[in-house]
CSV table of C-alpha atoms in Angstrom, one decimal:
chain,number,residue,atom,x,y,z
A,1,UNK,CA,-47.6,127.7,178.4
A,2,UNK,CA,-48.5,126.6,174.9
A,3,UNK,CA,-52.1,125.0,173.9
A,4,UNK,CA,-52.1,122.4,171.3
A,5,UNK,CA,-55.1,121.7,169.2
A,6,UNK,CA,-56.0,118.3,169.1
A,7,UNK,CA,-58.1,117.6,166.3
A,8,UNK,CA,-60.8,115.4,166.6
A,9,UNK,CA,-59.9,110.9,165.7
A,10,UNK,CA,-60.9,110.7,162.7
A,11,UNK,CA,-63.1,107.8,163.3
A,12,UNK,CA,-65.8,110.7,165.0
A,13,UNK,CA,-65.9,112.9,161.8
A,14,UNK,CA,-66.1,109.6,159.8
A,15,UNK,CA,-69.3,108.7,161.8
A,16,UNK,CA,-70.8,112.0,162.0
A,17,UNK,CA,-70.2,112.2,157.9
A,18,UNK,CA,-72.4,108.8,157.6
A,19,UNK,CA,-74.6,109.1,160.1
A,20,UNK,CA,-75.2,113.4,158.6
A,21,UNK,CA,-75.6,111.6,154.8
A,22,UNK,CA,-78.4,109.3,156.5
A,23,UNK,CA,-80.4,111.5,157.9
A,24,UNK,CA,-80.1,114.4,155.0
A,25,UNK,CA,-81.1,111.8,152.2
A,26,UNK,CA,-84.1,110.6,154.8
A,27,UNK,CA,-85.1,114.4,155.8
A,28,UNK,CA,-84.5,115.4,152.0
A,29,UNK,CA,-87.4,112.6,150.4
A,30,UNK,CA,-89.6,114.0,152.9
A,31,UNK,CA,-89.0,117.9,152.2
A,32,UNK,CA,-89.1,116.7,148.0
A,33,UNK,CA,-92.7,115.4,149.2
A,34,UNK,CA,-93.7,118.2,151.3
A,35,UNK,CA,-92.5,120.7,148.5
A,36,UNK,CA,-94.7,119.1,145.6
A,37,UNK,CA,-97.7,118.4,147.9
A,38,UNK,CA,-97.8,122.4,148.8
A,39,UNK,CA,-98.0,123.3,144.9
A,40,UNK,CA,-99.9,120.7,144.1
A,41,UNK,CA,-102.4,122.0,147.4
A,42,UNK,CA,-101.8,125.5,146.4
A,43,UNK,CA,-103.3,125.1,142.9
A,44,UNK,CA,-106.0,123.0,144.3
A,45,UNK,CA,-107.4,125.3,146.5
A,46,UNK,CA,-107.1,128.0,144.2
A,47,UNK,CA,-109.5,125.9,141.6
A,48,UNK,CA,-111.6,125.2,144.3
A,49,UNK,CA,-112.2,128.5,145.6
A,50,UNK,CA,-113.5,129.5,142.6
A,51,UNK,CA,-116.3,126.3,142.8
A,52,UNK,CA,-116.8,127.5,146.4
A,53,UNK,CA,-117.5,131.7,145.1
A,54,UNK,CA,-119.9,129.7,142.2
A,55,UNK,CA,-122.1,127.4,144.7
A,56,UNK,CA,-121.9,130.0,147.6
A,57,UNK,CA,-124.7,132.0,145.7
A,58,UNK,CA,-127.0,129.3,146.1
A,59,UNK,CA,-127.4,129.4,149.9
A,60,UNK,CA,-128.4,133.2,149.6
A,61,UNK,CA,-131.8,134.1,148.5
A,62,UNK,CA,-132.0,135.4,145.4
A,63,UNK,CA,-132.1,139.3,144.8
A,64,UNK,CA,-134.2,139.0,141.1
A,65,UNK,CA,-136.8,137.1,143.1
A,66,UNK,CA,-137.0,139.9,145.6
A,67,UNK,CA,-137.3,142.5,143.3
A,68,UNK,CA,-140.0,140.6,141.6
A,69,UNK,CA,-141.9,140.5,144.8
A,70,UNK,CA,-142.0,144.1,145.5
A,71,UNK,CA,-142.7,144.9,141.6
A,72,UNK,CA,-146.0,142.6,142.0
A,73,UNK,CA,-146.5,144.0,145.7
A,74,UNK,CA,-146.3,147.9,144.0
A,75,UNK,CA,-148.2,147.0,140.6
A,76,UNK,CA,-151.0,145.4,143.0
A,77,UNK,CA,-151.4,148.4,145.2
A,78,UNK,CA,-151.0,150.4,142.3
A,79,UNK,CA,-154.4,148.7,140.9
A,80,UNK,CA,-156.4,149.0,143.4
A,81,UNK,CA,-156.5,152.5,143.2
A,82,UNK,CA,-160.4,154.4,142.6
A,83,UNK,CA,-161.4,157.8,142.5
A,84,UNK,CA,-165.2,157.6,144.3
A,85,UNK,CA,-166.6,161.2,145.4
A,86,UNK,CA,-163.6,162.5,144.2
A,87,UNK,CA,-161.8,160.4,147.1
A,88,UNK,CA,-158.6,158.6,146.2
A,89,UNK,CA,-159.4,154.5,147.8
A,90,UNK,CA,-157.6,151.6,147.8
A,91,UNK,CA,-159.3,148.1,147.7
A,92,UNK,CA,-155.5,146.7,148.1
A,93,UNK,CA,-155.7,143.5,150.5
A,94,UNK,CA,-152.9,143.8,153.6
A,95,UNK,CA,-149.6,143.1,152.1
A,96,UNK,CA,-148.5,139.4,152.2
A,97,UNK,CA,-145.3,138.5,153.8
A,98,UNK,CA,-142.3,137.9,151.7
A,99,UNK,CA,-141.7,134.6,151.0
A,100,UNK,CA,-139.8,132.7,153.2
A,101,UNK,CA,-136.6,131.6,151.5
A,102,UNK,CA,-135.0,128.0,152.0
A,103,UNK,CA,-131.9,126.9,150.5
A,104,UNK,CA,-132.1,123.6,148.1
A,105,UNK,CA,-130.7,120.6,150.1
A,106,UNK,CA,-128.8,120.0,147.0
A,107,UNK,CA,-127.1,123.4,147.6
A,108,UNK,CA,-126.6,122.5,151.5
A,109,UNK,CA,-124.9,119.1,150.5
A,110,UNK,CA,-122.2,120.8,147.7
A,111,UNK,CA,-121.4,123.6,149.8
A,112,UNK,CA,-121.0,121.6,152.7
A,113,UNK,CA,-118.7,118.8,150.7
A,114,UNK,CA,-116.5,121.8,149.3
A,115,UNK,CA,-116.2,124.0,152.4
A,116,UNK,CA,-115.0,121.1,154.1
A,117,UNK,CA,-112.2,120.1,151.2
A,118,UNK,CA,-111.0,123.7,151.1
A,119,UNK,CA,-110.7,123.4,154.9
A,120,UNK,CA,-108.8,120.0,154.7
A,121,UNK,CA,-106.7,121.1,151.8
A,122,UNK,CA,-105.5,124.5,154.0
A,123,UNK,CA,-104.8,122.5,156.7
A,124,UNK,CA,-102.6,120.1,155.4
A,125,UNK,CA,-100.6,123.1,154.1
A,126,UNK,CA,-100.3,124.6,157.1
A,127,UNK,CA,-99.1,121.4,158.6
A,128,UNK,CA,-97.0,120.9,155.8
A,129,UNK,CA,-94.7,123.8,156.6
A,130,UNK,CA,-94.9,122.7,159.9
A,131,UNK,CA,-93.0,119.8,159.5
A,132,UNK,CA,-90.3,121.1,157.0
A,133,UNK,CA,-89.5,123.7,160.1
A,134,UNK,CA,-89.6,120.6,162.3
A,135,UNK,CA,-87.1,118.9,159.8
A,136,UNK,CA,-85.1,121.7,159.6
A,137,UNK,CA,-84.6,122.0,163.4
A,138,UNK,CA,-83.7,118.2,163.3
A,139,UNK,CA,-80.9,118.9,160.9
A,140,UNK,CA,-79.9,122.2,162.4
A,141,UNK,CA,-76.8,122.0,164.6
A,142,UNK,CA,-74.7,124.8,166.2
A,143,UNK,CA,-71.7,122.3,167.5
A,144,UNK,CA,-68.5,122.4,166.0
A,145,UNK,CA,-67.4,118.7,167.0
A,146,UNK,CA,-68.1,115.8,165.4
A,147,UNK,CA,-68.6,114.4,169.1
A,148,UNK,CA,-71.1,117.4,170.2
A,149,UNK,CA,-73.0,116.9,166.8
A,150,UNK,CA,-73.4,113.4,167.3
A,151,UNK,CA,-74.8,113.5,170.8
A,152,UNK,CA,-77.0,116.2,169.5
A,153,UNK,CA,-78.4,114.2,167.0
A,154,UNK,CA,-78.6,111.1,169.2
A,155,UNK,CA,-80.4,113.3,172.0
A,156,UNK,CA,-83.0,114.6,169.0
A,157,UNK,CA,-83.4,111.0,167.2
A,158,UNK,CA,-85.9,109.8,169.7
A,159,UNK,CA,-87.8,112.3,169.3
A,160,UNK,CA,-88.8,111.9,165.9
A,161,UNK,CA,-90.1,108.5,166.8
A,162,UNK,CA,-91.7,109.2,169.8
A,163,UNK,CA,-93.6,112.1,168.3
A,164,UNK,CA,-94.3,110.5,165.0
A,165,UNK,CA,-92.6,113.4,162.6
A,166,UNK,CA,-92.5,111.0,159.5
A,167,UNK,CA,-95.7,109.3,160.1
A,168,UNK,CA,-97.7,112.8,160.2
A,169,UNK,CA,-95.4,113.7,157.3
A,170,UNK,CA,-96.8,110.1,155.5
A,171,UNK,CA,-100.3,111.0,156.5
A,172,UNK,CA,-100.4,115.0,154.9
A,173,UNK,CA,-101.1,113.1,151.3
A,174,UNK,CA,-103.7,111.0,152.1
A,175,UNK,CA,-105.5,114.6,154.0
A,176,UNK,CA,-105.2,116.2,150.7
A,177,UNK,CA,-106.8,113.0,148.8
A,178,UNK,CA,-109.8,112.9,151.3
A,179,UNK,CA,-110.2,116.4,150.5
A,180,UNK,CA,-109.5,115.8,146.6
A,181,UNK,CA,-112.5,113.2,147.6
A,182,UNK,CA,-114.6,115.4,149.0
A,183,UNK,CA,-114.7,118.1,146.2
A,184,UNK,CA,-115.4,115.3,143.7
A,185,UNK,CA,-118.2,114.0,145.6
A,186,UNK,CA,-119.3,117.3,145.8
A,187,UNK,CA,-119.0,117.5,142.2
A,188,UNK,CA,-121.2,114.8,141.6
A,189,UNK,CA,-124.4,116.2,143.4
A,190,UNK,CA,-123.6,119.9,141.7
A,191,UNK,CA,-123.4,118.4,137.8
A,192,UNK,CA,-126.5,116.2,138.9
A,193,UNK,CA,-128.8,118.8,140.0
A,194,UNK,CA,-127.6,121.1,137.0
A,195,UNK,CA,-128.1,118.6,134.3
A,196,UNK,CA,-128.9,114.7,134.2
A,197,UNK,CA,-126.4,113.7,131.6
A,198,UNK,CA,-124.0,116.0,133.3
A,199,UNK,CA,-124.1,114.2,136.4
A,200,UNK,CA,-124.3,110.8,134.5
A,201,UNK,CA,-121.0,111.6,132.7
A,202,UNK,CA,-119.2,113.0,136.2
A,203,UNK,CA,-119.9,110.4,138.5
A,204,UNK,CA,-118.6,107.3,136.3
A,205,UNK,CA,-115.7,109.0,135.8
A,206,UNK,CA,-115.0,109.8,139.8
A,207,UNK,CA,-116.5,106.3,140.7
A,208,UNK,CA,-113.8,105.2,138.5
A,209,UNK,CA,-111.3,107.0,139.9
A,210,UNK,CA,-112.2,106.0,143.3
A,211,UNK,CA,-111.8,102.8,143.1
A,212,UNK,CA,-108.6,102.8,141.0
A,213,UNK,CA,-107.2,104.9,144.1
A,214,UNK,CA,-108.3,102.1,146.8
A,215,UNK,CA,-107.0,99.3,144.3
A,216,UNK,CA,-103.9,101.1,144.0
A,217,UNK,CA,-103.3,101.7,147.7
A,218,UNK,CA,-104.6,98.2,148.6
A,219,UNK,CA,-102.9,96.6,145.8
A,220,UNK,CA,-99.3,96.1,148.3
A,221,UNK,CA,-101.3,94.2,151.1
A,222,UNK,CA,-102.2,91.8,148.8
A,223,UNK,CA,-98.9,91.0,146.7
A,224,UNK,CA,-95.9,92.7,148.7
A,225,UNK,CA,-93.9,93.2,145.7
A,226,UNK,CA,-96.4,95.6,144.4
A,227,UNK,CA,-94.6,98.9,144.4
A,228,UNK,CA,-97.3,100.6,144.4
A,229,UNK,CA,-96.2,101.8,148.6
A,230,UNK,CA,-96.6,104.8,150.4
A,231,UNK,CA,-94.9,105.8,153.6
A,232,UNK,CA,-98.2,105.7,155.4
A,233,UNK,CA,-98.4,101.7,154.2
A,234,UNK,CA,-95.3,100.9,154.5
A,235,UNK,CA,-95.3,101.9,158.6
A,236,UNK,CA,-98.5,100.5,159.2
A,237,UNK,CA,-97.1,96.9,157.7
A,238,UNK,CA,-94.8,97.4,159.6
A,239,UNK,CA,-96.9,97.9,162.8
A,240,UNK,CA,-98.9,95.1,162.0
A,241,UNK,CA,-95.8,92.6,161.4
């Protein structure tokens, strides 16, 4: 009995080729965006952990102060000292307590502002691996056919849609710019509180900057030739069409 090997019409590998291009070129922008937005996040935190170390101090009380408390406490005592009758007394008063120490609301309001960026800016990097391994699967195929590879990938397209893979993919920038927010906003109070005309050149600039970013992402609602899109935009005009 002999077995002949019947390769495959080529009208199947010619589909699977087109409909393989389509998807690599649509999975590939995606991974390109993923890939910049974890070094740009990676550089980020790092910038802003050093911020974080800086303000972090200013929740704590601080150790001069205590020392300085004791030194008065010991100098007082100290004193008070008298030799009467050749009898050593003390005419110290009790001890006060230390004093109680309460962190500047200024100090609250930074560290709060940056603990939450560094948090948001982690966690879109951890979701942003997440999706280039859910990409990756997409793409991954262990069928030799062109026919077994095409149901594959018709069995995993719906997926993507029903799950919203390129939508939280669209929405990992705009996470890392509400964290970018954050930190400025954050900035802002810290610059004030250090110095007036610190804070009066800091906040100008990020006012400025926040609204050139809300112009810029509003900017294709009102004039849809604007190409000033994102992926996030673009699927919620198309939602709202």
């Amino acid at each position: 009995v002999r077995y002949i090997e019947v390769s495959p019409p080529a009208g199947w590998q010619t589909m699977n080729k087109t409909v393989h291009e389509f998807d690599q070129d649509k999975v590939q922008d995606c991974k390109e965006d993923i890939d910049t937005l974890l070094v740009f996040t990676g550089l980020y935190s790092a910038v802003l952990s050093a911020f974080v170390i800086e303000s972090y101090t200013d929740l704590q009380p601080d150790p001069n102060t205590q020392m300085t408390f004791l030194l008065e406490r010991i100098a007082n005592q100290t004193q008070s000292y008298s030799i009467t009758s050749g009898t050593l007394n003390s005419t110290a008063q009790p001890p006060s307590p230390p004093p109680q120490f309460t962190a500047p609301l200024w100090a609250v309001r930074v560290n709060g502002l940056w603990f939450a960026s560094l948090i948001i800016s982690l966690a879109t990097a951890s979701f942003s691996m997440l999706v280039k391994q859910w990409l990756r699967e997409y793409l991954a195929s262990e069928y030799t056919s062109p026919q077994e590879r095409l149901r594959a990938r018709q069995y995993r397209k719906p997926g993507l849609g029903k799950w919203k893979v390129f939508e939280i993919a669209a929405v990992l920038p705009m996470l890392l710019q509400l964290s970018l927010g954050l930190f400025f906003l954050g900035l802002c109070f810290f610059t004030a509180n250090v110095d007036d005309q610190m804070g009066l050149t800091c906040i100008p600039l990020v006012s400025g900057w926040a609204f050139l970013f809300v112009a810029a992402t509003l900017a294709p609602l009102v004039s849809p030739r604007c190409p000033y899109k994102m992926p996030l935009l673009k699927s919620v005009m198309r939602t709202a069409r």
